[in-house]
Amino acid sequence: MHKASKEIKAMLPEIDLIIEILDARIPFSSQNPMIAKLRGDKPCIKVLNKSDLADPDLTEQWQSYLEREQGVKTLAVMASQPEKIRQITALCHKMVTKRAGEQTHVLIMGIPNVGKSTLINVLAGRTIAKTGNEPAITKMLQRIDIGNGIILLDSPGMLWPNLENKNSGYRLAITGAIKDTALQHDDIAAFLAEFLLLLYPETVKTRFQLAQLPEREMELLELIGKQRGCLRAGGKIDHDKVAKIILSEFRTGTLGRMTMETPAMMEQELVELEVIRAEKAAKKLLRKQKHK
Ligand code: G4P
């Protein structure tokens, strides 16, 4: 992370504008916390991709919040609407003034699986070979001339979000950004079930034809398991199977258009994170003093 941050800093003078692609279902957890610190006055567009899977009301809320609080421009897009994606080009020209013949250099970044390649291919009008998802930006930087005087500098998809926020880790696993996750399948499903009970209870009730909703996430998973016949020998619920069903239904949008975080939740979690950091720092100091 430190190395990546140094590399971005070194590249910045060459860059006119930054495009950060966010997953519209998790605009907080999919953003790169370094960008805010590093970009200074550099213009920035936050593209909320996969908005076909996200809650439209919350996408609007996030757009206003990001524009107001972070001074960036935002655009909500989806792969199925390429004409909306192509608006990015016009927005770049609106935000960066160049003399005739001069090119605009745009750094484009995003976590793995956010849809960066899909967007680049639409913007370039051709298929561009994917950059690897490796943590060495400049080495792997790909320059793509998308016409209209714009050069995209494509950085490899990287997972930078502060995974010290456990909730972000879960949300990244649920949306599919973290694939080979250290987290257990059923643990992720339990987090998803808790979120569903909290934010989308009626949708869950209808989708799984439940007369009443339970209070706890584990009970919800049991009910879904029974409903879908996920049983093992002896009539016990096959938790792995239930987890796969609920995760797949969320990821494909079968459960409905859902967003896992709101600006208010983000602010709350950032405060909690500060408390955790302060506690960690205090413990570290105590250890140091003890060993003196
Ligand atoms: P990346 O370069 O950021 O890693 O992402 P990439 O474009 O490869 O997209 C990752 C997955 O997300 C792909 O699905 C892609 O089709 C899907 N995707 C991209 N944009 C959108 C969007 O706006 N909405 C939805 N619903 N999906 C989107 P995949 O299953 O991994 O591959 P494929 O089956 O599409 O080939």
Coordinates of N, CA, C and O and ligand atoms in Angstrom, one line a residue, residues 49-53 77-80 110-119 130 133 179 251, ligand 1:
N49 N -20.2 2.0 -11.1 CA -20.5 1.0 -12.1 C -21.4 -0.1 -11.5 O -21.6 -0.1 -10.3
K50 N -22.0 -0.9 -12.3 CA -22.9 -2.0 -11.9 C -24.1 -1.4 -11.2 O -24.7 -1.9 -10.3
S51 N -24.5 -0.2 -11.7 CA -25.7 0.5 -11.1 C -27.0 -0.3 -11.4 O -28.0 -0.1 -10.8
D52 N -26.9 -1.2 -12.4 CA -28.1 -2.1 -12.6 C -28.4 -3.0 -11.5 O -29.5 -3.5 -11.3
L53 N -27.3 -3.2 -10.6 CA -27.5 -4.2 -9.5 C -27.8 -3.4 -8.2 O -28.1 -4.0 -7.2
V77 N -23.3 4.3 -14.0 CA -23.3 3.6 -15.3 C -23.5 2.1 -15.1 O -23.5 1.5 -14.0
M78 N -23.8 1.4 -16.3 CA -23.9 -0.1 -16.3 C -23.5 -0.6 -17.6 O -23.6 0.2 -18.6
A79 N -22.9 -1.8 -17.6 CA -22.4 -2.3 -18.9 C -23.4 -2.4 -20.0 O -23.1 -2.2 -21.2
S80 N -24.7 -2.6 -19.6 CA -25.7 -2.7 -20.6 C -26.1 -1.4 -21.2 O -26.9 -1.4 -22.2
G110 N -9.4 1.1 -10.1 CA -10.6 0.5 -9.5 C -10.2 -0.9 -9.0 O -9.2 -1.5 -9.4
I111 N -10.9 -1.4 -8.0 CA -10.6 -2.7 -7.4 C -10.9 -3.8 -8.4 O -11.7 -3.6 -9.4
P112 N -10.3 -5.0 -8.2 CA -10.6 -6.1 -9.2 C -12.1 -6.4 -9.3 O -12.8 -6.3 -8.3
N113 N -12.5 -6.7 -10.5 CA -13.9 -7.2 -10.7 C -14.9 -6.0 -10.7 O -16.1 -6.3 -10.8
V114 N -14.5 -4.8 -10.6 CA -15.4 -3.7 -10.5 C -16.0 -3.4 -11.9 O -17.0 -2.6 -12.0
G115 N -15.4 -3.9 -13.0 CA -15.9 -3.7 -14.3 C -15.0 -2.7 -15.1 O -15.4 -2.1 -16.1
K116 N -13.8 -2.5 -14.7 CA -12.8 -1.6 -15.3 C -12.6 -2.0 -16.8 O -12.7 -1.1 -17.6
S117 N -12.3 -3.2 -17.0 CA -12.0 -3.6 -18.4 C -13.2 -3.4 -19.3 O -13.1 -3.0 -20.4
T118 N -14.4 -3.8 -18.8 CA -15.6 -3.6 -19.5 C -15.8 -2.1 -19.9 O -16.1 -1.8 -21.1
L119 N -15.6 -1.2 -19.0 CA -15.7 0.2 -19.3 C -14.6 0.7 -20.3 O -15.0 1.4 -21.2
K130 N -6.4 -7.2 -20.9 CA -6.5 -6.8 -19.5 C -5.2 -6.7 -18.8 O -4.3 -7.5 -19.0
N133 N -4.0 -8.0 -12.2 CA -4.3 -7.4 -10.9 C -3.1 -7.6 -9.9 O -3.1 -8.4 -9.1
K179 N -12.1 -12.8 -4.2 CA -12.6 -14.1 -4.7 C -12.2 -15.3 -3.8 O -13.0 -15.9 -3.1
R251 N -25.4 -11.6 -6.0 CA -24.5 -11.1 -7.0 C -25.1 -10.9 -8.3 O -24.7 -10.0 -9.1
Ligands
G4P1 P1 -12.3 -5.7 -13.9 O1 -11.6 -5.4 -15.2 O2 -12.5 -4.5 -13.1 O3 -11.7 -6.8 -13.2 O4 -13.8 -6.2 -14.3 P2 -14.4 -6.8 -15.7 O5 -14.6 -5.7 -16.6 O6 -13.6 -7.9 -16.1 O7 -15.8 -7.2 -15.1 C1 -16.0 -8.1 -14.0 C2 -17.3 -8.8 -14.1 O8 -18.3 -7.8 -13.9 C3 -17.7 -9.4 -15.5 O9 -18.5 -10.5 -15.2 C4 -18.5 -8.3 -16.1 O10 -19.3 -8.8 -17.1 C5 -19.3 -7.8 -14.9 N1 -19.7 -6.4 -15.1 C6 -19.0 -5.3 -15.6 N2 -19.8 -4.2 -15.6 C7 -21.0 -4.6 -15.1 C8 -22.2 -3.9 -14.9 O11 -22.4 -2.7 -15.1 N3 -23.3 -4.6 -14.5 C9 -23.2 -6.0 -14.2 N4 -24.3 -6.6 -13.8 N5 -22.1 -6.6 -14.4 C10 -21.0 -6.0 -14.9 P3 -18.0 -12.0 -15.2 O12 -19.1 -12.8 -14.9 O13 -16.7 -12.0 -14.4 O14 -17.5 -12.2 -16.7 P4 -18.4 -12.3 -18.0 O15 -19.2 -13.5 -17.7 O16 -19.2 -11.1 -18.2 O17 -17.4 -12.5 -19.0

